[in-house]
Amino acid sequence: MNDRRFFNPLHFSPAQALLVILTLLVPLLPAGMTSAWRTTARDVVAPGCLILRELQVHLATPISRQLTGLFQHSTSHDLQAADLSENTASILGQQLEREREKTHRLTALLLIPSHTSKSFHPETSISPQSSRIVPISFEHADFEQTSNSSRLRAGSKRLFVADLIEATLLGSELSRNWKSGAIIAQGSRQGIEESAWVVKSSEPLLDLGHDHNIAPADLVLTAGLVVVGKVERVGNWTSTFLPVTHGRFRCRAMVVRQAENSTVSQKPTILTQTILAGDGTQTCRLEKISDNVGLRVGDEVYSLEDDGLLNRPLFLGTITKATLPAEDRYWEVQVTPEYLHPAFTTPDPYVSSSSVVTTASTPSPPFPARLSILRLRPNSSRFENDSPSSQRVQP
Amino acid sequence: MKRSLSFVALLCVAYLIPCLMCLAPDPGDQASVLPGAQNLWQGFTLPALGLGLMVLVGRCGLPALAPFLAAACMGLLLDGLSDSNRMGLQTITCTLLMAGLIWWHSVPLSQPWQWIISLPLATALGSTSSFISLNFPAGWITQLVTEVSIVTIVVIAGTIVTRLPQIYFAPAPREVFSLSNRWNRLTPDS
């Protein structure tokens, strides 16, 4: 450019004029195109954000090390962390998993309204039917403080109480043998027979059935009170359950946002109440969330029960995708559960590859083999104390 | 080669400004230097500085269309990332402000005072347009004053930093030839 002047408004080139006209036409674009552009813009900017974030971390680390120069231990720990062996990594992974579960439990505790701690009455007597049945409050030491703090506990006993019954997930081979009748045939001489509903079902199996008073729709949880499914069919000795990602899984849920500054005093916010439904792939979806609710990726989803029997919500998953179509007034929300059942970790060959959503940034932890079933039963002590005829009631 | 590099640099600026704006600090982040840094991050401070940078880079032998195009691209990205329903507001603002900036800095060598006027003005105009679209939210004047002040400080600091080498390493001015000089040389005092 040899001209002295960089830009002369008197010599406005046609290209420049065209560009200005085009920019003036942008607001007239149809809503579909603008929403598509919004999605594209976020995708376009994502790599740049990632690079800048990495840069930010690299620049911030030396500064923070200088500032915390007195803490030589932390520096040496960092150096040691760089040489992690595989075993150490797996141990750290387990610790991380425990911490995540603890976070979910603490969030659930923070969500409890203050009055519920008064109404909660932990069942102290373990049912004589099985030594594997444990009351919730004794399963988790974190919750003891809440239950013990209630002064009104002695005065108000609940009619129904919740128990966690330990169960084991049967592996694929054992399940196959059980359903195929190989094991049942051997045991039929000793009177072992299984319900045809369970035998014919293709869903995963738990090793508890009618013998433990399991009922359909009982929730299946992990030790950290994370919902992994719901009991579908109950046999004599085993039960099938629907993982949360199953197409037929549905439950009431609430969307929760953690407090921005992670101080204990700030409670998480309940954004909305909705229905969580499995979508038959690796994720779930939330239904009918109106566009006036401000959702974002990372918001957590907890169970919502209005019976008042549980004194804390149960963790369901994390929002990994939330889009608001321009033509629709409801959000399209994708929720990734904490644990994915092996049946859903590989894409269904009958589903086209474009519809398989793989937005989870971190791989899910392995599906736990030790599970718990949440069972509600009548409060035996209540019947014993209040009514002599209650002896007939079997929990 | 120089032109190609300049054009790439222009596009980089147009791309990185929206990326930077996505990295807004958390409101409760204790590590953030400025109180309320998030508001500044989401205002027109960064785009205004980006426009100034584009004009600077665009002067390295590029036609005026190049910074125009880069500004429009940056505006489009900002529009895509914003939560506002008014699509196109940032695109139009950025393009028109770029037109104004390259007209104002049309002379090959801009004076420092030109930058100190133009970029804060661009910030004020850009912010005002968004405030109008939001129906003048509460505290908009404070926000506007803060944004303009920050851009002014940054421009003054940038001008000083870029001009320092010129001041320190500039060759000494030649002695003006005149009869009196010549006479002084011929007849020294001592």
Coordinates of C-alpha atoms in Angstrom, one line a residue:
Chain A
M1 CA 0.0 0.0 0.0
N2 CA 1.8 3.0 -1.3
D3 CA -0.9 5.6 -0.7
R4 CA -0.2 8.0 2.0
R5 CA -3.7 7.6 3.3
F6 CA -4.6 4.2 4.8
F7 CA -8.3 4.7 4.3
N8 CA -10.1 7.3 2.4
P9 CA -13.8 7.5 3.0
L10 CA -14.2 9.3 -0.2
H11 CA -12.9 6.3 -2.1
F12 CA -15.0 3.6 -0.4
S13 CA -14.3 0.5 -2.4
P14 CA -17.2 -1.7 -3.5
A15 CA -15.9 -4.6 -1.4
Q16 CA -16.0 -2.4 1.7
A17 CA -19.5 -1.2 0.9
L18 CA -20.6 -4.8 0.3
L19 CA -19.2 -5.8 3.7
V20 CA -21.0 -3.0 5.5
I21 CA -24.3 -3.9 3.8
L22 CA -23.8 -7.6 4.7
T23 CA -23.2 -6.8 8.3
L24 CA -26.4 -4.6 8.4
L25 CA -28.3 -7.6 7.1
V26 CA -27.2 -9.9 9.9
P27 CA -30.1 -9.0 12.3
L28 CA -32.5 -10.0 9.5
L29 CA -31.3 -13.6 9.5
P30 CA -33.9 -16.3 10.3
A31 CA -34.0 -17.6 13.9
G32 CA -32.9 -21.1 12.7
M33 CA -29.7 -19.7 11.2
T34 CA -28.9 -17.6 14.2
S35 CA -29.3 -20.5 16.6
A36 CA -27.2 -22.7 14.3
W37 CA -24.5 -20.0 14.3
R38 CA -24.6 -19.8 18.1
T39 CA -23.8 -23.5 18.3
T40 CA -21.1 -23.2 15.6
A41 CA -19.5 -20.1 17.3
R42 CA -19.1 -22.0 20.5
D43 CA -17.5 -24.9 18.7
V44 CA -15.2 -22.6 16.8
V45 CA -14.1 -20.8 19.9
A46 CA -13.6 -23.9 22.0
P47 CA -10.0 -24.8 20.8
G48 CA -8.9 -21.2 21.4
C49 CA -10.3 -21.2 24.9
L50 CA -8.6 -24.5 25.6
I51 CA -5.2 -23.1 24.4
L52 CA -5.7 -19.9 26.4
R53 CA -6.7 -21.9 29.5
E54 CA -3.6 -24.1 29.2
L55 CA -1.5 -20.9 28.8
Q56 CA -3.2 -19.4 31.8
V57 CA -2.4 -22.5 33.9
H58 CA 1.3 -22.5 32.7
L59 CA 1.7 -18.9 33.5
A60 CA -0.1 -19.1 36.8
T61 CA 1.8 -22.1 38.1
P62 CA 5.3 -20.5 38.4
I63 CA 3.8 -17.4 39.9
S64 CA 1.9 -19.4 42.5
R65 CA 5.1 -21.4 43.2
Q66 CA 7.0 -18.2 43.8
L67 CA 4.3 -16.9 46.1
T68 CA 4.2 -20.1 48.1
G69 CA 8.0 -20.6 48.1
L70 CA 8.0 -21.4 51.7
F71 CA 6.0 -24.5 51.1
Q72 CA 8.7 -26.6 49.7
H73 CA 6.8 -29.7 50.4
S74 CA 4.1 -28.9 47.9
T75 CA 6.7 -28.4 45.2
S76 CA 8.3 -31.7 46.0
H77 CA 4.9 -33.3 45.9
D78 CA 4.3 -31.9 42.5
L79 CA 7.5 -33.3 41.3
Q80 CA 6.7 -36.6 42.7
A81 CA 3.3 -36.5 41.1
A82 CA 5.0 -36.2 37.7
D83 CA 6.5 -39.7 38.2
L84 CA 3.3 -41.4 39.0
S85 CA 3.3 -45.1 38.5
E86 CA 0.3 -46.9 37.2
N87 CA -0.6 -48.2 40.7
T88 CA -0.4 -44.8 42.2
A89 CA -2.6 -43.4 39.4
S90 CA -5.3 -46.1 40.1
I91 CA -5.2 -45.4 43.9
L92 CA -5.5 -41.7 43.2
G93 CA -8.4 -42.4 40.8
Q94 CA -10.2 -44.3 43.6
Q95 CA -9.5 -41.5 46.0
L96 CA -10.9 -39.0 43.5
E97 CA -14.0 -41.2 43.1
R98 CA -14.5 -41.3 46.8
E99 CA -14.1 -37.5 47.0
R100 CA -16.7 -37.1 44.2
E101 CA -19.2 -39.2 46.0
K102 CA -18.5 -37.3 49.2
T103 CA -19.2 -34.0 47.3
H104 CA -22.5 -35.4 46.1
R105 CA -23.5 -36.4 49.6
L106 CA -22.5 -33.0 51.0
T107 CA -24.4 -31.2 48.3
A108 CA -27.4 -33.4 49.0
L109 CA -27.1 -32.5 52.7
L110 CA -26.9 -28.8 51.9
L111 CA -30.1 -29.1 49.9
I112 CA -32.0 -30.4 52.9
P113 CA -34.4 -27.8 54.3
S114 CA -33.8 -27.2 58.0
H115 CA -37.1 -28.7 59.1
T116 CA -36.5 -32.1 57.5
S117 CA -33.8 -32.9 60.0
K118 CA -36.4 -32.7 62.7
S119 CA -38.8 -35.0 60.9
F120 CA -36.2 -37.6 60.0
H121 CA -36.1 -40.6 62.3
P122 CA -33.4 -43.1 61.7
E123 CA -34.4 -46.7 62.3
T124 CA -32.1 -48.0 64.8
S125 CA -33.2 -51.6 64.9
I126 CA -31.9 -53.7 62.0
S127 CA -34.5 -56.0 60.5
P128 CA -34.0 -59.5 61.7
Q129 CA -34.7 -60.8 58.2
S130 CA -31.2 -60.1 56.9
S131 CA -28.0 -58.9 58.3
R132 CA -27.4 -57.1 55.0
I133 CA -30.1 -54.6 55.6
V134 CA -28.8 -51.4 57.1
P135 CA -30.6 -48.1 57.9
I136 CA -29.3 -45.2 55.7
S137 CA -28.0 -43.2 58.6
F138 CA -25.7 -46.0 59.7
E139 CA -24.5 -46.7 56.2
H140 CA -23.0 -43.2 56.0
A141 CA -21.2 -41.6 58.8
D142 CA -21.6 -38.2 57.2
F143 CA -25.2 -38.1 58.0
E144 CA -25.2 -39.1 61.6
Q145 CA -24.7 -35.5 62.8
T146 CA -27.9 -34.4 61.0
S147 CA -30.0 -37.2 62.5
N148 CA -28.6 -36.9 66.0
S149 CA -29.1 -33.1 66.1
S150 CA -32.8 -33.5 66.1
R151 CA -34.3 -33.0 69.6
L152 CA -37.8 -33.9 68.4
R153 CA -36.8 -37.3 67.2
A154 CA -38.1 -39.1 70.2
G155 CA -41.5 -37.4 69.9
S156 CA -42.2 -38.2 66.3
K157 CA -41.7 -41.6 64.9
R158 CA -42.2 -42.1 61.2
L159 CA -44.7 -44.6 59.9
F160 CA -42.4 -45.7 57.1
V161 CA -38.7 -45.9 57.1
A162 CA -36.1 -46.3 54.4
D163 CA -33.5 -49.1 54.4
L164 CA -30.6 -49.8 52.2
I165 CA -30.2 -53.4 51.4
E166 CA -26.8 -54.5 50.1
A167 CA -27.0 -56.3 46.8
T168 CA -24.5 -57.6 44.3
L169 CA -24.6 -57.2 40.6
L170 CA -24.3 -60.5 38.8
G171 CA -21.7 -60.6 36.1
S172 CA -22.6 -61.2 32.5
E173 CA -21.6 -64.9 32.5
L174 CA -23.3 -65.6 35.8
S175 CA -26.4 -63.8 34.6
R176 CA -26.4 -65.7 31.4
N177 CA -26.1 -69.0 33.2
W178 CA -28.8 -68.1 35.6
K179 CA -31.2 -67.0 32.9
S180 CA -30.4 -69.9 30.7
G181 CA -31.5 -72.3 33.4
A182 CA -28.1 -74.0 33.8
I183 CA -27.9 -73.0 37.5
I184 CA -31.6 -73.3 38.1
A185 CA -31.7 -76.8 36.7
Q186 CA -29.0 -77.8 39.1
G187 CA -30.9 -76.3 42.0
S188 CA -34.3 -77.4 41.0
R189 CA -33.8 -80.5 43.0
Q190 CA -33.3 -78.3 46.1
G191 CA -36.4 -76.3 45.3
I192 CA -34.8 -73.4 43.5
E193 CA -37.0 -71.9 40.9
E194 CA -36.9 -68.5 39.3
S195 CA -39.7 -66.3 38.0
A196 CA -40.1 -66.5 34.2
W197 CA -40.2 -62.7 34.0
V198 CA -36.7 -62.5 35.3
V199 CA -35.4 -65.4 33.3
K200 CA -36.7 -63.9 30.0
S201 CA -35.6 -60.4 30.7
S202 CA -32.4 -59.0 29.1
E203 CA -31.7 -56.5 31.8
P204 CA -28.9 -56.7 34.3
L205 CA -29.5 -58.9 37.4
L206 CA -29.1 -58.3 41.1
D207 CA -28.8 -61.1 43.6
L208 CA -31.9 -60.2 45.7
G209 CA -35.5 -61.0 45.0
H210 CA -38.7 -61.6 46.9
D211 CA -36.7 -63.2 49.6
H212 CA -35.6 -59.7 50.7
N213 CA -39.0 -58.0 50.0
I214 CA -37.6 -56.2 47.0
A215 CA -40.4 -54.5 45.1
P216 CA -40.5 -53.1 41.5
A217 CA -39.5 -49.4 41.3
D218 CA -37.2 -49.6 44.3
L219 CA -34.1 -47.5 43.5
V220 CA -30.7 -49.1 43.0
L221 CA -27.9 -47.0 44.5
T222 CA -24.2 -47.1 45.0
A223 CA -22.6 -46.7 48.4
G224 CA -22.3 -43.0 47.8
L225 CA -26.0 -42.6 47.3
V226 CA -25.8 -42.2 43.6
V227 CA -28.8 -43.6 41.7
V228 CA -27.8 -46.1 39.1
G229 CA -31.1 -47.6 38.3
K230 CA -34.5 -48.8 39.3
V231 CA -35.7 -52.4 40.0
E232 CA -37.8 -53.6 37.1
R233 CA -38.9 -57.2 37.8
V234 CA -38.5 -59.2 41.0
G235 CA -38.0 -62.9 40.9
N236 CA -37.7 -65.3 43.8
W237 CA -34.0 -64.9 44.2
T238 CA -32.9 -62.3 41.8
S239 CA -34.2 -59.0 40.3
T240 CA -33.6 -57.1 37.1
F241 CA -33.1 -53.4 37.1
L242 CA -33.2 -50.6 34.5
P243 CA -30.0 -48.5 34.5
V244 CA -30.7 -44.8 34.5
T245 CA -29.8 -44.5 30.8
H246 CA -32.3 -47.1 29.8
G247 CA -35.1 -45.9 27.5
R248 CA -37.8 -46.9 30.0
F249 CA -36.2 -45.3 33.1
R250 CA -38.0 -42.2 34.4
C251 CA -37.9 -40.4 37.7
R252 CA -38.6 -37.0 39.2
A253 CA -35.5 -34.9 39.4
M254 CA -34.3 -31.4 40.3
V255 CA -31.5 -29.4 38.8
V256 CA -29.1 -28.0 41.3
R257 CA -26.3 -25.4 40.9
Q258 CA -23.4 -25.3 43.2
A259 CA -22.7 -22.0 44.9
E260 CA -20.1 -20.0 43.0
N261 CA -17.8 -19.5 45.9
S262 CA -17.5 -22.8 47.4
T263 CA -18.0 -21.8 51.0
V264 CA -19.9 -24.0 53.3
S265 CA -22.4 -21.3 54.3
Q266 CA -23.7 -20.9 50.7
K267 CA -26.3 -23.5 49.8
P268 CA -26.6 -24.9 46.3
T269 CA -29.5 -23.4 44.4
I270 CA -32.4 -25.6 43.1
L271 CA -33.1 -24.2 39.6
T272 CA -36.1 -26.3 38.6
Q273 CA -38.0 -29.5 39.0
T274 CA -38.3 -31.9 36.1
I275 CA -38.4 -35.4 34.9
L276 CA -35.3 -37.4 34.1
A277 CA -35.6 -40.0 31.4
G278 CA -33.1 -42.4 30.0
D279 CA -32.6 -42.0 26.3
G280 CA -31.4 -45.6 25.6
T281 CA -27.8 -44.6 24.8
Q282 CA -25.1 -43.4 27.2
T283 CA -27.0 -40.4 28.5
C284 CA -30.3 -39.3 30.0
R285 CA -32.4 -36.2 29.1
L286 CA -34.5 -33.8 31.2
E287 CA -38.0 -33.1 30.0
K288 CA -39.9 -29.9 29.6
I289 CA -37.6 -27.4 31.2
S290 CA -38.9 -23.9 30.2
D291 CA -36.6 -21.5 28.5
N292 CA -36.8 -19.0 31.3
V293 CA -34.6 -21.3 33.5
G294 CA -30.9 -20.5 33.1
L295 CA -29.2 -23.8 32.7
R296 CA -25.6 -24.4 32.0
V297 CA -23.3 -27.4 31.6
G298 CA -22.0 -28.6 34.9
D299 CA -25.3 -28.2 36.8
E300 CA -26.1 -31.3 38.8
V301 CA -29.3 -33.4 38.8
Y302 CA -30.6 -34.9 42.0
S303 CA -33.7 -37.0 42.7
L304 CA -36.8 -35.4 43.9
E305 CA -39.2 -37.3 46.1
D306 CA -42.2 -35.7 47.8
D307 CA -43.1 -38.5 50.2
G308 CA -40.8 -37.0 52.8
L309 CA -39.4 -40.4 53.6
L310 CA -35.8 -39.6 52.6
N311 CA -34.2 -36.7 54.2
R312 CA -31.7 -36.1 51.4
P313 CA -31.8 -36.1 47.6
L314 CA -29.9 -38.7 45.6
F315 CA -27.4 -37.8 42.9
L316 CA -28.5 -38.7 39.4
G317 CA -25.9 -37.1 37.0
T318 CA -24.4 -34.0 35.6
I319 CA -25.6 -31.8 32.7
T320 CA -23.2 -32.2 29.9
K321 CA -25.1 -30.5 27.1
A322 CA -27.9 -27.9 27.2
T323 CA -29.2 -26.3 24.1
L324 CA -32.2 -24.0 23.6
P325 CA -33.6 -24.4 20.1
A326 CA -34.8 -21.2 18.6
E327 CA -38.1 -22.7 17.5
D328 CA -38.8 -24.3 20.9
R329 CA -39.5 -22.9 24.3
Y330 CA -38.0 -25.9 26.1
W331 CA -34.4 -26.8 26.8
E332 CA -32.8 -29.9 25.2
V333 CA -30.8 -31.1 28.1
Q334 CA -28.4 -34.1 28.2
V335 CA -27.4 -35.6 31.5
T336 CA -24.5 -37.9 31.9
P337 CA -24.8 -40.3 34.9
E338 CA -22.0 -41.0 37.3
Y339 CA -21.8 -44.7 36.4
L340 CA -22.6 -46.3 33.0
H341 CA -23.7 -49.8 33.0
P342 CA -21.4 -51.9 30.7
A343 CA -24.5 -52.6 28.4
F344 CA -24.5 -48.9 27.5
T345 CA -20.9 -48.1 27.3
T346 CA -20.6 -49.3 23.8
P347 CA -22.7 -47.7 21.1
D348 CA -25.7 -49.7 19.9
P349 CA -24.8 -51.1 16.4
Y350 CA -28.4 -50.5 15.3
V351 CA -28.2 -46.8 16.1
S352 CA -26.6 -44.7 13.5
S353 CA -23.3 -43.2 14.6
S354 CA -24.5 -39.6 14.2
S355 CA -27.1 -40.1 17.0
V356 CA -24.7 -41.5 19.5
V357 CA -23.7 -38.7 21.8
T358 CA -20.2 -38.8 23.2
T359 CA -19.9 -35.6 25.0
A360 CA -18.5 -36.9 28.3
S361 CA -15.1 -35.4 28.6
T362 CA -13.9 -37.9 31.3
P363 CA -14.5 -41.6 31.0
S364 CA -17.0 -42.9 33.5
P365 CA -15.7 -44.9 36.5
P366 CA -16.3 -48.7 36.3
F367 CA -19.8 -49.7 37.3
P368 CA -19.7 -50.9 40.9
A369 CA -20.5 -54.5 41.6
R370 CA -21.6 -53.8 45.1
L371 CA -24.9 -51.9 45.1
S372 CA -27.7 -51.1 47.4
I373 CA -31.4 -51.2 47.0
L374 CA -33.5 -48.5 48.7
R375 CA -36.5 -50.1 50.2
L376 CA -39.3 -48.5 52.2
R377 CA -40.9 -50.5 54.9
P378 CA -43.3 -49.8 57.8
N379 CA -41.7 -48.7 61.0
S380 CA -41.8 -51.8 63.2
S381 CA -41.1 -49.9 66.4
R382 CA -44.0 -47.7 65.7
F383 CA -46.4 -50.6 65.5
E384 CA -44.9 -52.3 68.5
N385 CA -45.4 -49.2 70.7
D386 CA -48.6 -47.8 69.3
S387 CA -50.7 -50.8 68.5
P388 CA -50.7 -54.2 70.0
S389 CA -52.2 -55.7 66.8
S390 CA -49.1 -54.5 64.9
Q391 CA -47.4 -57.7 65.6
R392 CA -49.0 -59.1 62.6
V393 CA -47.4 -56.5 60.3
Q394 CA -44.4 -58.0 58.6
P395 CA -41.9 -55.4 57.4
Chain B
M1 CA 5.3 -12.5 3.0
K2 CA 4.9 -9.5 5.3
R3 CA 1.3 -9.0 4.1
S4 CA 0.4 -12.6 4.6
L5 CA 1.8 -12.6 8.1
S6 CA 0.0 -9.4 8.9
F7 CA -3.3 -10.9 7.7
V8 CA -2.8 -14.0 9.8
A9 CA -2.0 -11.8 12.8
L10 CA -5.3 -9.9 12.1
L11 CA -7.3 -13.1 12.0
C12 CA -5.6 -14.3 15.2
V13 CA -6.6 -11.1 17.0
A14 CA -10.2 -11.5 15.7
Y15 CA -10.3 -15.0 17.0
L16 CA -8.5 -14.6 20.3
I17 CA -10.6 -11.7 21.6
P18 CA -13.8 -13.7 21.7
C19 CA -11.8 -16.6 23.2
L20 CA -10.5 -14.3 25.9
M21 CA -14.0 -13.1 26.6
C22 CA -15.1 -16.7 27.2
L23 CA -12.5 -17.0 29.9
A24 CA -14.3 -14.5 32.2
P25 CA -13.2 -14.9 35.8
D26 CA -15.7 -16.3 38.3
P27 CA -17.6 -13.6 40.2
G28 CA -16.4 -15.0 43.5
D29 CA -12.9 -15.8 42.4
Q30 CA -10.5 -14.6 45.1
A31 CA -7.6 -14.6 42.7
S32 CA -9.1 -12.0 40.4
V33 CA -7.1 -8.8 40.6
L34 CA -9.9 -6.3 40.0
P35 CA -13.2 -6.4 41.9
G36 CA -16.0 -7.0 39.5
A37 CA -13.5 -8.1 36.8
Q38 CA -16.2 -10.2 35.2
N39 CA -18.2 -7.1 34.2
L40 CA -15.2 -5.6 32.5
W41 CA -14.5 -8.9 30.8
Q42 CA -18.0 -9.0 29.4
G43 CA -18.1 -5.3 28.4
F44 CA -16.6 -3.7 25.3
T45 CA -13.1 -3.3 26.8
L46 CA -11.4 -6.2 25.1
P47 CA -13.2 -5.8 21.7
A48 CA -12.2 -2.1 21.7
L49 CA -8.5 -2.9 22.4
G50 CA -8.8 -5.7 19.8
L51 CA -10.0 -3.2 17.2
G52 CA -7.1 -0.9 18.0
L53 CA -4.7 -3.8 17.6
M54 CA -6.3 -4.7 14.3
V55 CA -5.8 -1.2 13.0
L56 CA -2.2 -1.3 14.0
V57 CA -1.6 -4.6 12.3
G58 CA -3.6 -3.6 9.3
R59 CA -1.3 -0.7 8.7
C60 CA 1.5 -3.1 7.8
G61 CA 0.8 -3.0 4.0
L62 CA -2.7 -4.5 4.1
P63 CA -5.7 -3.0 2.2
A64 CA -8.3 -1.4 4.4
L65 CA -10.7 -4.3 3.6
A66 CA -8.6 -6.7 5.7
P67 CA -9.2 -5.1 9.1
F68 CA -12.8 -4.5 8.1
L69 CA -13.2 -8.2 7.4
A70 CA -11.4 -9.2 10.7
A71 CA -13.6 -6.8 12.7
A72 CA -16.8 -8.2 11.1
C73 CA -15.6 -11.8 11.9
M74 CA -14.9 -10.8 15.5
G75 CA -18.3 -9.2 15.8
L76 CA -19.9 -12.4 14.3
L77 CA -18.1 -14.5 16.9
L78 CA -19.1 -12.2 19.7
D79 CA -22.7 -12.3 18.5
G80 CA -22.6 -16.1 18.5
L81 CA -21.3 -16.3 22.0
S82 CA -23.5 -13.6 23.5
D83 CA -26.7 -14.6 25.4
S84 CA -28.6 -11.6 23.9
N85 CA -31.4 -12.2 21.4
R86 CA -30.3 -9.3 19.2
M87 CA -28.1 -11.2 16.7
G88 CA -26.0 -8.8 14.6
L89 CA -25.6 -6.0 17.1
Q90 CA -21.9 -6.8 17.8
T91 CA -21.2 -7.4 14.1
I92 CA -22.6 -4.0 13.1
T93 CA -20.9 -2.2 16.0
C94 CA -17.5 -3.7 15.4
T95 CA -17.6 -3.1 11.6
L96 CA -18.8 0.5 11.9
L97 CA -16.3 1.2 14.7
M98 CA -13.5 -0.2 12.5
A99 CA -14.6 2.1 9.7
G100 CA -14.3 5.0 12.1
L101 CA -11.0 3.9 13.5
I102 CA -9.3 3.4 10.2
W103 CA -10.6 6.7 8.9
W104 CA -9.3 8.5 12.1
H105 CA -5.9 6.8 11.8
S106 CA -5.7 7.2 8.1
V107 CA -2.4 9.0 8.2
P108 CA 0.5 6.5 8.1
L109 CA 1.9 7.8 11.4
S110 CA -0.7 8.4 14.0
Q111 CA 0.0 10.6 16.9
P112 CA -0.3 9.2 20.5
W113 CA -3.2 11.6 21.3
Q114 CA -5.1 10.2 18.4
W115 CA -5.0 6.7 20.0
I116 CA -5.8 8.1 23.4
I117 CA -9.0 9.7 22.0
S118 CA -10.1 7.1 19.5
L119 CA -10.0 3.8 21.5
P120 CA -11.8 5.1 24.6
L121 CA -14.4 6.7 22.3
A122 CA -14.8 3.4 20.5
T123 CA -15.2 1.7 23.9
A124 CA -17.9 4.2 24.9
L125 CA -19.8 3.8 21.6
G126 CA -19.6 0.0 21.7
S127 CA -20.7 -0.2 25.3
T128 CA -23.5 2.3 24.8
S129 CA -24.9 0.3 21.9
S130 CA -25.2 -2.7 24.1
F131 CA -26.7 -0.7 27.0
I132 CA -29.3 0.7 24.6
S133 CA -30.2 -2.9 23.6
L134 CA -30.5 -3.9 27.2
N135 CA -32.7 -0.8 28.0
F136 CA -30.0 0.9 30.1
P137 CA -29.6 -1.6 33.0
A138 CA -28.9 -0.4 36.5
G139 CA -25.3 0.9 37.0
W140 CA -24.6 1.3 33.3
I141 CA -23.0 4.7 33.8
T142 CA -20.5 3.3 36.3
Q143 CA -19.8 0.4 34.0
L144 CA -19.2 2.8 31.1
V145 CA -16.9 5.1 33.0
T146 CA -14.9 2.1 34.3
E147 CA -14.5 0.6 30.9
V148 CA -13.5 3.9 29.3
S149 CA -11.0 4.6 32.1
I150 CA -9.4 1.2 31.8
V151 CA -9.1 1.5 28.0
T152 CA -7.6 5.0 28.4
I153 CA -5.0 3.7 31.0
V154 CA -4.1 0.8 28.8
V155 CA -3.7 3.0 25.7
I156 CA -1.5 5.5 27.6
A157 CA 0.6 2.7 29.0
G158 CA 0.9 1.1 25.6
T159 CA 1.8 4.4 24.0
I160 CA 4.5 5.1 26.6
V161 CA 6.0 1.6 26.2
T162 CA 6.1 1.7 22.4
R163 CA 7.5 5.2 22.3
L164 CA 10.2 4.7 24.9
P165 CA 12.7 3.1 22.5
Q166 CA 12.1 5.9 20.0
I167 CA 12.9 8.5 22.7
Y168 CA 16.0 6.7 24.1
F169 CA 17.5 5.4 20.9
A170 CA 16.6 8.1 18.4
P171 CA 19.6 9.7 16.7
A172 CA 20.6 13.1 17.9
P173 CA 19.2 15.9 15.7
R174 CA 21.6 17.4 13.3
E175 CA 23.0 20.8 14.1
V176 CA 21.3 23.4 12.1
F177 CA 23.6 25.2 9.7
S178 CA 23.5 28.9 10.2
L179 CA 25.8 31.8 10.0
S180 CA 25.9 32.2 13.7
N181 CA 26.9 28.6 14.2
R182 CA 29.6 28.9 11.7
W183 CA 30.9 32.1 13.3
N184 CA 30.8 30.4 16.8
R185 CA 32.9 27.6 15.5
L186 CA 35.4 29.9 13.9
T187 CA 35.7 32.0 17.0
P188 CA 35.6 29.8 20.0
D189 CA 35.3 31.4 23.4
S190 CA 38.3 30.0 24.9

